[in-house]
One Martini backbone bead per residue (centre of mass of N, CA, C, O) as a GRO file, in nm:
protein
  148
    1MET     BB    1   3.114  -0.883  -4.495
    2HIS     BB    2   3.166  -0.574  -4.369
    3GLY     BB    3   2.963  -0.283  -4.357
    4VAL     BB    4   2.876  -0.088  -4.636
    5VAL     BB    5   2.648  -0.115  -4.874
    6ASN     BB    6   2.511  -0.165  -5.161
    7ILE     BB    7   2.192  -0.353  -5.184
    8ARG     BB    8   2.340  -0.513  -5.492
    9GLU     BB    9   2.533  -0.619  -5.360
   10ALA     BB   10   2.419  -0.788  -5.132
   11LEU     BB   11   2.258  -0.949  -5.294
   12ASP     BB   12   2.514  -1.014  -5.496
   13MET     BB   13   2.588  -1.201  -5.309
   14ALA     BB   14   2.354  -1.345  -5.168
   15GLU     BB   15   2.309  -1.516  -5.505
   16ARG     BB   16   2.533  -1.660  -5.470
   17ALA     BB   17   2.545  -1.809  -5.184
   18GLY     BB   18   2.212  -1.928  -5.135
   19LEU     BB   19   2.044  -1.696  -4.947
   20ASP     BB   20   1.981  -1.433  -4.801
   21LEU     BB   21   1.887  -1.082  -4.719
   22VAL     BB   22   1.824  -0.978  -4.398
   23GLU     BB   23   1.618  -0.736  -4.184
   24ILE     BB   24   1.733  -0.707  -3.848
   25SER     BB   25   1.745  -0.385  -3.835
   26PRO     BB   26   1.557  -0.077  -3.970
   27ASN     BB   27   1.576   0.112  -3.713
   28ALA     BB   28   1.890   0.187  -3.852
   29VAL     BB   29   2.163   0.355  -3.945
   30PRO     BB   30   2.206   0.218  -4.105
   31PRO     BB   31   2.100  -0.078  -4.160
   32VAL     BB   32   2.089  -0.451  -4.042
   33CYS     BB   33   2.218  -0.673  -4.215
   34LYS     BB   34   2.186  -1.025  -4.329
   35ILE     BB   35   2.292  -1.354  -4.443
   36LEU     BB   36   2.103  -1.612  -4.509
   37ASP     BB   37   1.882  -1.835  -4.362
   38PHE     BB   38   1.584  -1.786  -4.314
   39GLY     BB   39   1.426  -2.025  -4.217
   40LYS     BB   40   1.642  -2.112  -3.996
   41PHE     BB   41   1.578  -1.880  -3.873
   42LYS     BB   42   1.271  -1.854  -3.780
   43TYR     BB   43   1.297  -2.167  -3.671
   44GLU     BB   44   1.516  -2.037  -3.402
   45SER     BB   45   1.293  -1.833  -3.299
   46LYS     BB   46   1.081  -1.996  -3.225
   47LYS     BB   47   1.210  -2.202  -3.061
   48ARG     BB   48   1.354  -1.938  -2.851
   49LEU     BB   49   1.048  -1.860  -2.739
   50HIS     BB   50   0.970  -2.135  -2.717
   51GLU     BB   51   1.143  -2.178  -2.445
   52ALA     BB   52   1.075  -1.927  -2.252
   53ARG     BB   53   0.740  -2.078  -2.245
   54LYS     BB   54   0.831  -2.206  -2.095
   55LYS     BB   55   1.009  -2.142  -1.831
   56GLN     BB   56   0.700  -2.007  -1.749
   57LYS     BB   57   0.551  -1.898  -1.459
   58ILE     BB   58   0.265  -1.962  -1.298
   59VAL     BB   59   0.104  -1.762  -1.128
   60VAL     BB   60  -0.151  -1.920  -0.826
   61LEU     BB   61  -0.396  -1.945  -0.658
   62LYS     BB   62  -0.423  -2.066  -0.334
   63GLU     BB   63  -0.673  -2.194  -0.121
   64MET     BB   64  -0.765  -2.173   0.216
   65LYS     BB   65  -0.916  -2.309   0.497
   66PHE     BB   66  -1.093  -2.150   0.814
   67LYS     BB   67  -1.094  -2.193   1.114
   68PRO     BB   68  -1.113  -2.132   1.467
   69ASN     BB   69  -1.154  -2.422   1.589
   70ILE     BB   70  -0.848  -2.589   1.514
   71SER     BB   71  -0.677  -2.804   1.548
   72ILE     BB   72  -0.396  -2.944   1.504
   73GLY     BB   73  -0.376  -3.148   1.330
   74ASP     BB   74  -0.556  -3.006   1.102
   75PHE     BB   75  -0.311  -2.737   1.099
   76GLU     BB   76  -0.067  -2.907   1.062
   77THR     BB   77  -0.263  -3.038   0.746
   78LYS     BB   78  -0.263  -2.698   0.679
   79LEU     BB   79   0.017  -2.624   0.611
   80LYS     BB   80   0.149  -2.811   0.505
   81LYS     BB   81   0.025  -2.763   0.223
   82ILE     BB   82   0.111  -2.467   0.243
   83LYS     BB   83   0.406  -2.528   0.146
   84GLU     BB   84   0.377  -2.699  -0.107
   85PHE     BB   85   0.274  -2.422  -0.293
   86LEU     BB   86   0.511  -2.257  -0.201
   87LYS     BB   87   0.734  -2.450  -0.378
   88ASP     BB   88   0.541  -2.438  -0.665
   89GLY     BB   89   0.485  -2.121  -0.665
   90ASP     BB   90   0.268  -1.975  -0.532
   91LYS     BB   91  -0.005  -1.898  -0.359
   92VAL     BB   92  -0.169  -1.780  -0.136
   93LYS     BB   93  -0.471  -1.810   0.035
   94ILE     BB   94  -0.653  -1.720   0.386
   95SER     BB   95  -0.902  -1.866   0.497
   96LEU     BB   96  -1.174  -1.736   0.812
   97TRP     BB   97  -1.377  -1.865   0.891
   98PHE     BB   98  -1.749  -1.735   1.062
   99LYS     BB   99  -1.988  -1.790   1.233
  100GLY     BB  100  -2.165  -1.662   1.408
  101ARG     BB  101  -2.055  -1.521   1.675
  102GLU     BB  102  -1.753  -1.594   1.585
  103ILE     BB  103  -1.734  -1.294   1.496
  104LEU     BB  104  -1.671  -1.142   1.780
  105HIS     BB  105  -1.382  -1.317   1.774
  106LYS     BB  106  -1.101  -1.169   1.590
  107GLU     BB  107  -0.899  -1.253   1.782
  108VAL     BB  108  -0.839  -1.565   1.755
  109GLY     BB  109  -0.759  -1.512   1.423
  110GLN     BB  110  -0.528  -1.336   1.459
  111ALA     BB  111  -0.393  -1.644   1.648
  112LEU     BB  112  -0.391  -1.758   1.404
  113PHE     BB  113  -0.308  -1.604   1.238
  114LYS     BB  114   0.008  -1.637   1.367
  115ARG     BB  115   0.039  -1.952   1.387
  116ILE     BB  116   0.090  -1.902   1.062
  117GLU     BB  117   0.379  -1.703   1.064
  118ILE     BB  118   0.480  -1.908   1.312
  119GLY     BB  119   0.545  -2.198   1.030
  120LEU     BB  120   0.637  -1.997   0.796
  121ALA     BB  121   0.841  -1.900   0.861
  122GLY     BB  122   1.105  -1.784   0.556
  123LEU     BB  123   0.948  -1.874   0.379
  124ILE     BB  124   0.721  -1.548   0.366
  125LYS     BB  125   0.576  -1.377   0.205
  126ILE     BB  126   0.365  -1.100   0.304
  127ASP     BB  127   0.064  -0.937   0.054
  128GLN     BB  128  -0.176  -0.945   0.276
  129HIS     BB  129  -0.241  -0.868   0.521
  130ALA     BB  130  -0.497  -0.925   0.743
  131LYS     BB  131  -0.869  -0.923   0.732
  132MET     BB  132  -1.169  -0.803   0.686
  133GLU     BB  133  -1.389  -0.992   0.479
  134GLY     BB  134  -1.678  -0.991   0.623
  135LYS     BB  135  -1.633  -1.351   0.752
  136GLN     BB  136  -1.400  -1.341   0.680
  137MET     BB  137  -1.027  -1.365   0.675
  138ILE     BB  138  -0.742  -1.225   0.521
  139MET     BB  139  -0.420  -1.376   0.378
  140ILE     BB  140  -0.155  -1.313   0.177
  141VAL     BB  141   0.103  -1.526   0.034
  142SER     BB  142   0.469  -1.602  -0.072
  143PRO     BB  143   0.718  -1.655  -0.137
  144ASP     BB  144   1.043  -1.685  -0.069
  145ILE     BB  145   1.277  -1.655  -0.247
  146LYS     BB  146   1.523  -1.651  -0.077
  147VAL     BB  147   1.443  -1.972  -0.019
  148GLN     BB  148   1.516  -2.081  -0.343
   0.00000   0.00000   0.00000
């Protein structure tokens, strides 16, 4: 039955059907109620909440460390690992550690970050461009949504 019904009538109808009168929207004028099995309703809403949580992706920040004088093979291996992190949907913090006098040659670090950007072209969205933090240069990237 649809429409506005007296609360006594609604309770009687629910009792006759062997079900419960459940208030769905208390803020509406008049309040919206349904006649249904409350235990089943509670179970299904809990199940929907559980399914929504299961589908939710938790973003993790992974880190990959580089040195300014990295060899080509090591660079390719680290780049491949970054691609795996991005395919899993994780953000990646790429850090370049300078030791001693290496810090005087920041342009080497900039060139390395440019190589990384070229190697990951089309896969990444840069969240934070390369910047110095103490003795390390940092860049944060995340997977490009359009690619997935």
